[in-house]
Short mmCIF file of C-alpha atoms and ligand atoms in Angstrom, two decimals:
data_model
loop_
_atom_site.label_atom_id
_atom_site.label_comp_id
_atom_site.label_asym_id
_atom_site.label_seq_id
_atom_site.Cartn_x
_atom_site.Cartn_y
_atom_site.Cartn_z
CA MET Z 7 -29.94 -10.91 -14.17
CA GLN Z 8 -27.63 -9.32 -16.74
CA ASN Z 9 -25.21 -6.90 -15.12
CA LYS Z 10 -25.55 -3.63 -17.05
CA VAL Z 11 -23.40 -1.56 -14.71
CA GLN Z 12 -20.32 -0.03 -16.31
CA TYR Z 13 -17.19 0.19 -14.19
CA LEU Z 14 -15.06 3.22 -14.98
CA ASN Z 15 -11.81 4.55 -13.55
CA TYR Z 16 -11.45 8.23 -12.72
CA HIS Z 17 -8.49 10.01 -14.27
CA PRO Z 18 -7.89 13.63 -13.27
CA ASP Z 19 -7.80 15.89 -16.33
CA VAL Z 20 -4.79 18.15 -15.87
CA GLU Z 21 -5.54 20.28 -18.93
CA LEU Z 22 -9.13 20.86 -17.79
CA ALA Z 23 -7.88 21.85 -14.34
CA ARG Z 24 -5.50 24.37 -15.90
CA ARG Z 25 -8.34 25.93 -17.89
CA ILE Z 26 -10.57 26.16 -14.80
CA LEU Z 27 -7.85 27.85 -12.76
CA GLU Z 28 -7.43 30.52 -15.46
CA PHE Z 29 -10.78 31.94 -14.30
CA TYR Z 30 -9.39 32.69 -10.85
CA PRO Z 31 -6.70 35.23 -9.91
CA GLY Z 32 -5.41 33.09 -6.99
CA THR Z 33 -6.20 29.73 -5.42
CA PRO Z 34 -10.00 29.30 -5.54
CA ARG Z 35 -11.74 28.28 -2.35
CA LEU Z 36 -14.42 25.65 -1.89
CA TYR Z 37 -17.03 25.68 0.86
CA LEU Z 38 -18.85 22.35 0.93
CA HIS Z 39 -21.53 21.18 3.33
CA SER Z 40 -23.06 17.69 3.28
CA PHE Z 41 -26.45 16.96 4.77
CA GLY Z 42 -27.96 13.52 5.27
CA CYS Z 43 -26.60 10.02 5.66
CA GLN Z 44 -23.06 8.62 5.69
CA GLN Z 45 -23.32 7.86 2.00
CA ASN Z 46 -23.83 11.55 1.36
CA VAL Z 47 -20.98 12.49 3.70
CA ASN Z 48 -18.75 10.15 1.75
CA ASP Z 49 -19.89 11.71 -1.54
CA GLY Z 50 -18.88 15.07 -0.05
CA GLU Z 51 -15.42 13.71 0.73
CA LEU Z 52 -15.06 12.53 -2.87
CA LEU Z 53 -16.30 15.82 -4.25
CA ARG Z 54 -13.77 17.68 -2.10
CA GLY Z 55 -11.04 15.32 -3.32
CA VAL Z 56 -11.97 15.80 -6.98
CA LEU Z 57 -12.00 19.58 -6.60
CA ALA Z 58 -8.74 19.57 -4.63
CA GLY Z 59 -7.32 17.78 -7.65
CA VAL Z 60 -8.41 20.71 -9.81
CA GLY Z 61 -6.69 23.14 -7.41
CA PHE Z 62 -9.41 24.21 -4.95
CA ALA Z 63 -8.48 24.84 -1.35
CA SER Z 64 -11.15 24.28 1.31
CA THR Z 65 -12.63 26.98 3.48
CA ASP Z 66 -15.10 26.63 6.31
CA THR Z 67 -16.78 29.97 5.86
CA THR Z 68 -19.10 30.86 3.00
CA GLU Z 69 -17.89 34.49 3.01
CA ASP Z 70 -14.52 33.85 1.41
CA ALA Z 71 -15.61 31.00 -0.89
CA ASP Z 72 -15.48 31.06 -4.70
CA LEU Z 73 -17.54 27.88 -4.95
CA ILE Z 74 -20.25 26.92 -2.46
CA ILE Z 75 -21.67 23.41 -2.67
CA PHE Z 76 -24.63 22.13 -0.68
CA ASN Z 77 -24.73 18.36 -0.87
CA THR Z 78 -28.34 17.67 0.04
CA CYS Z 79 -30.64 15.03 1.51
CA ALA Z 80 -34.27 14.40 0.56
CA VAL Z 81 -35.26 11.72 3.04
CA ARG Z 82 -37.62 13.89 5.10
CA GLU Z 83 -39.34 17.21 4.43
CA HIS Z 84 -37.50 18.84 7.32
CA ALA Z 85 -34.13 17.99 5.72
CA GLU Z 86 -35.22 19.72 2.51
CA GLN Z 87 -36.55 22.79 4.29
CA ARG Z 88 -33.24 23.23 6.05
CA VAL Z 89 -31.43 23.27 2.70
CA PHE Z 90 -33.83 25.81 1.20
CA GLY Z 91 -33.32 27.99 4.29
CA ASN Z 92 -29.53 27.71 4.17
CA ILE Z 93 -29.39 28.48 0.47
CA GLY Z 94 -31.73 31.45 0.79
CA ALA Z 95 -29.21 32.97 3.20
CA LEU Z 96 -26.51 32.96 0.47
CA LYS Z 97 -28.25 35.49 -1.76
CA ALA Z 98 -26.41 38.48 -0.25
CA LEU Z 99 -22.99 36.86 -0.74
CA LYS Z 100 -23.57 36.72 -4.46
CA LYS Z 101 -23.86 40.50 -4.56
CA LYS Z 102 -20.54 40.89 -2.72
CA ASN Z 103 -18.65 38.41 -4.85
CA PRO Z 104 -19.96 38.24 -8.44
CA ARG Z 105 -17.49 35.43 -9.22
CA LEU Z 106 -19.09 33.20 -6.58
CA ILE Z 107 -20.67 30.00 -7.89
CA ILE Z 108 -23.42 28.36 -5.84
CA ALA Z 109 -24.12 24.70 -6.52
CA VAL Z 110 -26.65 22.28 -5.08
CA CYS Z 111 -26.00 18.57 -5.48
CA GLY Z 112 -27.05 15.31 -3.86
CA CYS Z 113 -30.41 13.66 -3.43
CA MET Z 114 -32.72 16.69 -3.47
CA VAL Z 115 -31.82 17.66 -7.01
CA GLN Z 116 -32.61 14.18 -8.23
CA GLN Z 117 -36.24 15.33 -8.10
CA ALA Z 118 -37.46 17.25 -11.13
CA ASP Z 119 -39.78 19.48 -9.09
CA VAL Z 120 -36.94 20.56 -6.82
CA VAL Z 121 -34.70 21.49 -9.76
CA GLU Z 122 -37.64 23.46 -11.15
CA LYS Z 123 -38.03 25.26 -7.82
CA PHE Z 124 -34.37 26.29 -7.88
CA ARG Z 125 -34.76 27.43 -11.47
CA ALA Z 126 -37.85 29.51 -10.80
CA SER Z 127 -37.29 30.87 -7.31
CA TYR Z 128 -33.54 30.77 -6.58
CA PRO Z 129 -31.88 32.67 -9.48
CA PHE Z 130 -28.61 32.83 -7.54
CA VAL Z 131 -28.21 29.02 -7.65
CA ASP Z 132 -25.86 28.45 -10.58
CA MET Z 133 -25.54 24.67 -10.78
CA THR Z 134 -27.31 21.49 -9.77
CA PHE Z 135 -26.03 17.96 -10.29
CA GLY Z 136 -26.93 14.56 -8.85
CA PRO Z 137 -24.92 12.13 -6.70
CA ASN Z 138 -24.00 10.07 -9.78
CA SER Z 139 -22.02 12.90 -11.37
CA ILE Z 140 -19.14 13.53 -8.96
CA ASP Z 141 -16.49 12.57 -11.54
CA LEU Z 142 -18.08 15.01 -14.03
CA VAL Z 143 -17.96 18.02 -11.75
CA PRO Z 144 -14.75 19.58 -13.19
CA GLN Z 145 -16.31 19.44 -16.64
CA LEU Z 146 -19.60 20.95 -15.41
CA LEU Z 147 -17.76 23.66 -13.56
CA TYR Z 148 -15.75 24.54 -16.64
CA GLU Z 149 -18.95 24.76 -18.71
CA LYS Z 150 -20.48 27.08 -16.15
CA LEU Z 151 -17.36 29.25 -15.94
CA SER Z 152 -16.90 29.53 -19.67
CA GLY Z 153 -20.55 29.69 -20.75
CA GLY Z 154 -21.81 31.86 -17.97
CA LYS Z 155 -25.33 30.42 -18.16
CA ARG Z 156 -26.94 28.58 -15.25
CA LEU Z 157 -26.34 24.84 -15.43
CA LEU Z 158 -29.26 23.12 -13.74
CA CYS Z 159 -28.85 19.46 -14.62
CA PRO Z 160 -32.09 17.49 -14.59
CA PRO Z 161 -32.19 14.30 -12.51
CA ASN Z 162 -30.20 11.54 -14.19
CA GLU Z 163 -30.34 7.78 -14.04
CA ARG Z 164 -26.68 7.06 -14.66
CA THR Z 165 -25.69 3.69 -13.17
CA ASP Z 166 -21.91 3.73 -13.85
CA ILE Z 167 -19.65 2.96 -10.92
CA VAL Z 168 -16.60 5.20 -10.95
CA GLU Z 169 -13.54 3.80 -9.17
CA GLU Z 170 -10.39 5.64 -8.14
CA LEU Z 171 -12.12 8.88 -7.18
CA PRO Z 172 -9.76 10.68 -4.80
CA ALA Z 173 -11.32 11.16 -1.35
CA GLU Z 174 -10.40 13.97 1.00
CA ARG Z 175 -11.58 12.32 4.20
CA ASN Z 176 -12.84 14.24 7.22
CA SER Z 177 -10.96 12.01 9.67
CA GLY Z 178 -7.55 10.37 9.75
CA PHE Z 179 -8.79 7.28 11.64
CA LYS Z 180 -12.46 6.79 10.69
CA ALA Z 181 -13.41 6.12 7.10
CA PHE Z 182 -16.53 5.38 5.11
CA LEU Z 183 -16.30 2.86 2.34
CA PRO Z 184 -19.30 2.47 0.03
CA ILE Z 185 -19.73 -1.08 -1.23
CA MET Z 186 -22.89 -0.48 -3.21
CA TYR Z 187 -25.07 2.33 -4.45
CA GLY Z 188 -28.80 2.86 -4.91
CA CYS Z 189 -31.68 0.84 -3.56
CA ASP Z 190 -34.23 -1.56 -5.05
CA ASN Z 191 -36.39 -2.09 -2.01
CA PHE Z 192 -39.01 0.61 -2.47
CA CYS Z 193 -40.18 0.75 1.11
CA SER Z 194 -43.44 2.59 0.55
CA TYR Z 195 -42.49 5.71 2.54
CA CYS Z 196 -38.99 6.16 1.14
CA ILE Z 197 -37.61 8.50 -1.50
CA VAL Z 198 -34.12 6.94 -1.67
CA PRO Z 199 -34.80 4.47 -4.53
CA TYR Z 200 -36.09 7.36 -6.63
CA VAL Z 201 -33.16 9.69 -6.00
CA ARG Z 202 -30.34 7.17 -5.78
CA GLY Z 203 -31.43 4.87 -8.59
CA ARG Z 204 -31.11 1.11 -8.94
CA GLU Z 205 -28.99 -0.98 -6.65
CA ARG Z 206 -25.51 -1.79 -7.90
CA SER Z 207 -22.47 -3.29 -6.18
CA ARG Z 208 -18.81 -2.43 -6.44
CA ARG Z 209 -16.62 -5.36 -7.42
CA PRO Z 210 -15.11 -7.19 -4.42
CA ALA Z 211 -11.58 -6.63 -5.72
CA ASP Z 212 -12.17 -2.87 -5.84
CA VAL Z 213 -13.61 -2.84 -2.31
CA LEU Z 214 -10.71 -4.96 -1.06
CA ARG Z 215 -8.13 -2.68 -2.69
CA GLU Z 216 -9.57 0.46 -1.10
CA PHE Z 217 -10.03 -1.29 2.24
CA THR Z 218 -6.46 -2.59 2.33
CA ALA Z 219 -5.14 0.89 1.51
CA LEU Z 220 -7.20 2.38 4.37
CA VAL Z 221 -5.86 -0.18 6.84
CA GLN Z 222 -2.33 0.49 5.64
CA GLN Z 223 -2.84 4.24 6.08
CA GLY Z 224 -3.75 3.54 9.71
CA TYR Z 225 -7.54 3.89 9.63
CA LYS Z 226 -8.97 2.23 12.75
CA GLU Z 227 -12.68 2.23 12.03
CA ILE Z 228 -13.95 1.49 8.55
CA THR Z 229 -17.69 1.58 7.95
CA LEU Z 230 -18.99 -0.22 4.88
CA LEU Z 231 -21.93 1.62 3.37
CA GLY Z 232 -24.98 0.58 1.40
CA GLN Z 233 -28.73 1.12 1.74
CA ASN Z 234 -29.01 -2.63 2.19
CA VAL Z 235 -25.59 -4.20 2.57
CA ASN Z 236 -27.23 -7.61 2.91
CA SER Z 237 -28.07 -7.63 -0.77
CA TYR Z 238 -24.47 -6.87 -1.74
CA GLY Z 239 -23.29 -8.83 -4.76
CA LYS Z 240 -26.53 -9.08 -6.74
CA GLY Z 241 -25.81 -8.62 -10.43
CA LEU Z 242 -22.03 -9.07 -10.12
CA GLU Z 243 -20.30 -11.53 -12.42
CA GLU Z 244 -18.78 -13.44 -9.54
CA SER Z 245 -21.01 -15.11 -7.01
CA VAL Z 246 -20.32 -13.32 -3.75
CA ASP Z 247 -22.62 -12.20 -0.94
CA PHE Z 248 -22.09 -9.75 1.90
CA SER Z 249 -20.81 -12.38 4.32
CA ASP Z 250 -18.25 -13.53 1.74
CA LEU Z 251 -17.11 -9.95 1.31
CA LEU Z 252 -16.73 -9.55 5.09
CA GLU Z 253 -14.63 -12.74 5.14
CA GLN Z 254 -12.33 -11.32 2.48
CA LEU Z 255 -11.96 -8.02 4.28
CA CYS Z 256 -11.38 -9.55 7.71
CA ALA Z 257 -8.45 -11.48 6.25
CA VAL Z 258 -6.58 -8.18 5.84
CA PRO Z 259 -4.17 -8.03 8.78
CA GLY Z 260 -4.24 -4.96 11.01
CA ASP Z 261 -5.67 -3.29 14.08
CA TYR Z 262 -9.10 -2.06 13.01
CA ILE Z 263 -12.80 -2.40 13.57
CA LEU Z 264 -15.13 -2.97 10.65
CA ARG Z 265 -18.68 -1.64 10.80
CA PHE Z 266 -21.44 -1.70 8.24
CA MET Z 267 -24.80 -0.13 7.58
CA THR Z 268 -27.55 -0.56 6.76
CA SER Z 269 -28.50 -4.15 7.29
CA HIS Z 270 -32.07 -4.67 6.06
CA PRO Z 271 -33.76 -7.27 8.27
CA LYS Z 272 -35.42 -9.00 5.32
CA ASP Z 273 -32.02 -9.98 3.91
CA ALA Z 274 -30.02 -10.42 7.12
CA THR Z 275 -29.04 -14.09 7.30
CA ARG Z 276 -27.79 -16.54 9.89
CA LYS Z 277 -24.66 -16.73 7.75
CA LEU Z 278 -24.06 -13.03 8.44
CA ILE Z 279 -24.34 -13.60 12.18
CA ASP Z 280 -22.04 -16.63 11.99
CA THR Z 281 -19.52 -14.48 10.11
CA ILE Z 282 -19.62 -11.83 12.82
CA ALA Z 283 -19.13 -14.56 15.43
CA ALA Z 284 -16.10 -15.88 13.56
CA HIS Z 285 -14.26 -12.52 13.55
CA PRO Z 286 -14.49 -10.96 16.99
CA GLU Z 287 -11.15 -9.17 16.38
CA HIS Z 288 -12.64 -7.01 13.60
CA LEU Z 289 -16.43 -7.29 13.73
CA ALA Z 290 -18.25 -5.89 16.74
CA PRO Z 291 -21.13 -7.92 18.20
CA HIS Z 292 -23.52 -5.16 17.23
CA LEU Z 293 -26.23 -4.92 14.59
CA HIS Z 294 -28.03 -1.86 13.30
CA LEU Z 295 -31.23 -3.57 12.21
CA PRO Z 296 -33.90 -0.95 11.49
CA VAL Z 297 -37.29 -2.41 12.35
CA GLN Z 298 -39.35 0.76 11.57
CA SER Z 299 -42.50 -0.63 13.23
CA GLY Z 300 -43.57 -3.45 15.54
CA SER Z 301 -46.93 -3.97 13.82
CA ASP Z 302 -47.19 -6.62 11.11
CA ARG Z 303 -49.98 -4.68 9.45
CA ILE Z 304 -47.83 -1.54 9.21
CA LEU Z 305 -44.73 -3.49 8.15
CA LYS Z 306 -46.76 -4.88 5.27
CA GLU Z 307 -48.00 -1.40 4.33
CA MET Z 308 -44.42 -0.19 4.49
CA ASN Z 309 -43.39 -3.00 2.10
CA ARG Z 310 -40.62 -4.05 4.48
CA ARG Z 311 -41.13 -7.73 3.64
CA TYR Z 312 -40.46 -9.23 7.06
CA THR Z 313 -42.79 -9.92 9.95
CA ARG Z 314 -42.35 -9.11 13.58
CA ALA Z 315 -41.82 -12.83 14.28
CA GLN Z 316 -39.13 -13.16 11.57
CA TYR Z 317 -37.34 -10.12 12.94
CA LEU Z 318 -37.42 -11.45 16.48
CA GLU Z 319 -36.23 -14.84 15.30
CA LEU Z 320 -33.13 -13.19 13.86
CA ILE Z 321 -32.56 -11.22 17.06
CA GLY Z 322 -32.83 -14.50 18.98
CA TYR Z 323 -30.25 -16.19 16.76
CA ALA Z 324 -27.85 -13.27 17.17
CA ARG Z 325 -28.26 -13.42 20.96
CA GLU Z 326 -27.48 -17.13 20.88
CA LYS Z 327 -24.34 -16.81 18.75
CA LEU Z 328 -22.92 -13.44 19.84
CA PRO Z 329 -22.48 -13.08 23.58
CA GLY Z 330 -23.14 -9.50 24.67
CA VAL Z 331 -24.64 -8.55 21.27
CA THR Z 332 -26.35 -5.16 21.13
CA PHE Z 333 -28.81 -3.77 18.62
CA SER Z 334 -29.83 -0.40 17.29
CA SER Z 335 -32.75 0.58 15.13
CA ASP Z 336 -34.67 3.23 13.21
CA ILE Z 337 -38.35 3.74 14.01
CA ILE Z 338 -40.98 5.63 12.05
CA VAL Z 339 -44.05 6.72 14.00
CA GLY Z 340 -47.22 8.00 12.44
CA PHE Z 341 -47.01 6.06 9.19
CA PRO Z 342 -50.31 6.70 7.32
CA GLY Z 343 -53.08 4.76 9.07
CA GLU Z 344 -50.97 3.75 12.08
CA THR Z 345 -53.49 3.16 14.90
CA GLN Z 346 -52.90 3.39 18.64
CA GLN Z 347 -52.87 -0.43 18.62
CA ASP Z 348 -50.16 -0.53 15.90
CA PHE Z 349 -48.16 2.02 17.81
CA GLU Z 350 -48.35 0.00 21.02
CA GLU Z 351 -46.96 -2.97 19.14
CA THR Z 352 -43.92 -0.82 18.31
CA LEU Z 353 -43.57 0.04 22.01
CA SER Z 354 -43.76 -3.64 22.93
CA MET Z 355 -41.19 -4.47 20.23
CA LEU Z 356 -38.73 -2.10 21.86
CA ARG Z 357 -39.34 -3.77 25.23
CA GLU Z 358 -38.67 -7.18 23.69
CA VAL Z 359 -35.47 -6.25 21.86
CA LYS Z 360 -34.00 -3.61 24.18
CA TYR Z 361 -32.02 -1.46 21.78
CA MET Z 362 -28.83 0.35 22.79
CA GLN Z 363 -29.58 3.12 20.29
CA LEU Z 364 -32.75 4.25 18.65
CA PHE Z 365 -33.23 6.77 15.85
CA THR Z 366 -36.86 7.86 15.83
CA PHE Z 367 -38.65 9.79 13.09
CA ILE Z 368 -42.14 11.10 12.54
CA TYR Z 369 -43.35 9.93 9.15
CA SER Z 370 -42.73 12.54 6.48
CA LYS Z 371 -44.73 12.41 3.28
CA ARG Z 372 -42.52 12.18 0.17
CA GLY Z 373 -44.09 12.96 -3.19
CA GLY Z 374 -43.99 10.11 -5.66
CA THR Z 375 -43.79 7.34 -3.06
CA ARG Z 376 -46.59 4.83 -2.58
CA ALA Z 377 -47.30 5.86 1.01
CA ALA Z 378 -47.97 9.42 -0.14
CA GLU Z 379 -51.20 8.12 -1.71
CA LEU Z 380 -52.48 6.59 1.53
CA PRO Z 381 -55.07 8.30 3.75
CA ASP Z 382 -53.38 9.74 6.82
CA PRO Z 383 -56.06 10.77 9.30
CA THR Z 384 -53.91 10.95 12.45
CA PRO Z 385 -53.27 14.59 13.48
CA TYR Z 386 -49.66 15.66 13.73
CA GLU Z 387 -49.99 16.45 17.46
CA GLU Z 388 -50.90 12.84 18.09
CA LYS Z 389 -47.85 11.68 16.14
CA ALA Z 390 -45.70 14.05 18.17
CA GLN Z 391 -47.11 12.51 21.35
CA ARG Z 392 -46.30 9.05 20.04
CA ILE Z 393 -42.68 9.88 19.29
CA ALA Z 394 -42.34 11.44 22.75
CA ALA Z 395 -43.79 8.25 24.30
CA ILE Z 396 -41.28 6.14 22.35
CA GLN Z 397 -38.40 8.28 23.49
CA LYS Z 398 -39.54 8.18 27.10
CA GLN Z 399 -39.87 4.41 27.08
CA GLN Z 400 -36.50 4.06 25.39
CA GLU Z 401 -34.88 6.10 28.14
CA GLU Z 402 -36.42 3.87 30.77
CA LEU Z 403 -35.18 0.75 29.00
CA LEU Z 404 -31.75 2.16 28.35
CA GLU Z 405 -30.97 3.27 31.87
CA PRO Z 406 -30.42 -0.22 33.37
CA MET Z 407 -28.53 -1.32 30.24
CA MET Z 408 -26.09 1.54 30.63
CA GLN Z 409 -25.82 0.90 34.40
CA ALA Z 410 -25.00 -2.77 33.78
CA ARG Z 411 -21.76 -1.72 32.13
CA VAL Z 412 -20.41 0.07 35.15
CA GLY Z 413 -17.36 -1.85 36.38
CA SER Z 414 -16.53 -3.42 33.00
CA VAL Z 415 -13.46 -2.60 30.92
CA GLN Z 416 -14.29 -1.59 27.36
CA ARG Z 417 -12.23 -1.06 24.25
CA VAL Z 418 -12.75 2.54 23.15
CA LEU Z 419 -11.68 4.14 19.92
CA VAL Z 420 -10.73 7.64 21.10
CA GLU Z 421 -12.20 10.35 18.88
CA GLY Z 422 -10.84 13.46 20.59
CA GLU Z 423 -11.53 15.77 23.48
CA GLY Z 424 -14.73 15.19 25.42
CA ARG Z 425 -17.32 17.83 26.20
CA ALA Z 426 -16.21 18.27 29.80
CA ALA Z 427 -12.83 19.93 30.30
CA GLY Z 428 -9.90 17.54 30.78
CA THR Z 429 -11.69 14.55 29.24
CA LEU Z 430 -11.43 12.45 26.12
CA ALA Z 431 -14.38 10.88 24.31
CA GLY Z 432 -14.69 7.90 22.09
CA ARG Z 433 -16.89 5.02 21.06
CA MET Z 434 -17.12 1.46 22.27
CA ASP Z 435 -17.30 -1.41 19.82
CA ASP Z 436 -21.11 -1.09 19.75
CA ASN Z 437 -20.95 2.67 19.21
CA THR Z 438 -21.84 3.71 22.77
CA LEU Z 439 -20.25 7.05 23.64
CA VAL Z 440 -17.71 6.98 26.49
CA GLN Z 441 -16.07 9.99 28.16
CA PHE Z 442 -13.06 9.50 30.40
CA ALA Z 443 -10.54 11.64 32.25
CA LEU Z 444 -7.40 12.57 30.36
CA PRO Z 445 -4.59 11.19 32.53
CA GLN Z 446 -2.03 13.66 33.94
CA GLY Z 447 0.82 14.35 31.58
CA VAL Z 448 -0.84 12.73 28.54
CA GLU Z 449 -1.61 14.83 25.46
CA ALA Z 450 -5.08 14.41 23.97
CA ALA Z 451 -3.50 14.02 20.55
CA ALA Z 452 -1.45 11.04 21.69
CA LEU Z 453 -4.55 8.96 22.35
CA THR Z 454 -6.82 10.29 19.62
CA GLY Z 455 -7.35 7.68 16.93
CA THR Z 456 -6.16 4.79 19.07
CA PHE Z 457 -7.95 1.90 20.76
CA THR Z 458 -7.77 2.44 24.49
CA PRO Z 459 -9.10 0.26 27.33
CA VAL Z 460 -11.42 2.21 29.61
CA ARG Z 461 -12.87 1.12 32.95
CA ILE Z 462 -16.49 2.26 33.13
CA THR Z 463 -17.25 4.03 36.39
CA GLY Z 464 -20.50 5.86 35.68
CA ALA Z 465 -23.47 5.80 33.39
CA ARG Z 466 -25.70 8.54 32.05
CA LEU Z 467 -28.40 8.12 29.46
CA SER Z 468 -26.42 9.45 26.57
CA MET Z 469 -22.98 8.18 27.52
CA LEU Z 470 -20.79 6.22 29.89
CA THR Z 471 -18.01 7.77 31.93
CA GLY Z 472 -14.80 6.14 33.01
CA GLU Z 473 -11.06 6.16 33.49
CA LEU Z 474 -8.13 4.74 31.63
CA ALA Z 475 -7.77 1.04 32.55
N1 LIG N 519 -31.62 1.96 3.91
C1 LIG N 519 -31.85 2.16 5.29
C2 LIG N 519 -32.47 3.47 5.63
C3 LIG N 519 -32.04 4.73 5.00
S1 LIG N 519 -33.02 6.12 5.42
C4 LIG N 519 -32.80 1.06 5.79
O1 LIG N 519 -33.54 0.48 5.05
O2 LIG N 519 -32.81 0.87 6.99
C5 LIG N 519 -32.77 6.20 7.17
C6 LIG N 519 -34.02 6.16 7.96
O3 LIG N 519 -34.84 7.28 7.70
C7 LIG N 519 -34.93 4.97 7.69
O4 LIG N 519 -34.52 3.82 8.33
C8 LIG N 519 -36.26 5.46 8.19
O5 LIG N 519 -36.43 5.15 9.56
C9 LIG N 519 -36.17 6.95 8.00
N2 LIG N 519 -37.03 7.39 6.92
C10 LIG N 519 -36.93 7.11 5.61
N3 LIG N 519 -37.93 7.69 4.92
C11 LIG N 519 -38.69 8.34 5.84
C12 LIG N 519 -39.88 9.13 5.75
N4 LIG N 519 -40.50 9.33 4.59
N5 LIG N 519 -40.36 9.66 6.89
C13 LIG N 519 -39.74 9.45 8.07
N6 LIG N 519 -38.64 8.72 8.21
C14 LIG N 519 -38.10 8.18 7.10
FE1 LIG N 520 -35.37 3.39 1.82
FE2 LIG N 520 -36.15 0.91 2.28
FE3 LIG N 520 -34.18 1.39 0.54
FE4 LIG N 520 -33.79 1.73 3.15
S1 LIG N 520 -34.23 -0.20 2.12
S2 LIG N 520 -33.19 3.13 1.50
S3 LIG N 520 -35.75 2.49 3.85
S4 LIG N 520 -36.31 1.97 0.31
FE1 LIG N 521 -30.71 11.50 2.45
FE2 LIG N 521 -29.94 10.70 0.10
FE3 LIG N 521 -28.89 9.65 2.23
S1 LIG N 521 -32.02 11.16 0.68
S2 LIG N 521 -30.51 9.76 3.73
S3 LIG N 521 -28.69 11.72 1.61
S4 LIG N 521 -29.31 8.60 0.32
#
């Protein structure tokens, strides 16, 4: 396939920044909130970085903001409703501060009907722009400030990859690093391919450069992002797959853990598992491998392009090669036409795999997707009962798995103070939450952002508890 992606480098425009700042008497303030997945959170960090480059300071209250940005998610109806609710609440602010600009960006406004809804029913929304326009935001903002008119950009299909965008990261030790954008898989229920456009990969040298810089800045956990990291490299000039990329990154010396998501089971290979096995110092024996359903009939309707048997074969290979490997998954219940029989196959799948973490969702109809056309006779109450049954079974399965860790010593990346007073909390290599007592005379800040060995002394469903080993 011919690679039509253009690779651009971001250069801050000093003159444009100067002209933007002329509209404000002092330092303008940005309030930005990101909804949705890690990719969106990362986009928010880039957006904040780009606007900091223009001269915006951040604020965490909407009341004193000059620019409010909601970076939105469209994956389920509930996510969209939350955004509409939050934005509705801003109307009064606009009256208090006529200079205030309200912008909505991200996945929701990559749908023409949503942009139309903002145009028709939310007159106080001044700007919309999609996730492919972050580098263009200073220009858009200037147009809005100088022209005055609302600037509701229609969805765009831009496929350029813009390197060198400045990120203002939320954490000093955990970083997201996108390696690809978009999605070509068109799972029948999913809106992402429509709002994020076609799949395209960053060049390995660009990923490696950013990764090396993060390690040098002291980042301890770096999560590679893509809707399907296992198809990384398609369309690039050089022949490189995801495992090759991991090899290149793991060669960077340093004290860090490398995570990635999401790994689509249809493209997860034995080579990937062998690569994880070869780099225990940087790659955790853990796979987020969203199965969605345990029924072959439903998997086919979902267009997931693997069978239950193929999925389990991969799990088996990982268990063979990676001692202590753990898995996590996403599950959709109530996909159109899912029968009680199909649902029970999902329950039995969970019993076979025994996931450490499960993210469960009730199917949400997304306009324009193929599944939206399917008959969906199951009442919502029945779907709600199914998700409750899944969660109950998962708790029963999880309990002994958490208990089995009591007595072991685990490497924990400390994230900060725990919920209980006098404790610290962090994550094990496989993402399990651990809370442990802050030793006498040690400052929380001294351990935050470091790898610390913790002896596990207790287990609850949602987390382990322990003490410094
Ligand atoms: N690219 C990732 C998933 C991104 S969306 C993958 O393929 O695994 C995250 C999760 O949201 C999905 O795994 C799925 O479980 C859920 N999801 C996506 N669309 C949904 C919908 N229409 N209704 C309910 N859940 C959905
Ligand atoms: Fe959606 Fe499927 Fe793409 Fe994941 S792989 S983003 S579920 S279409
Ligand atoms: Fe949501 Fe867009 Fe991510 S739809 S899940 S924010 S890619």
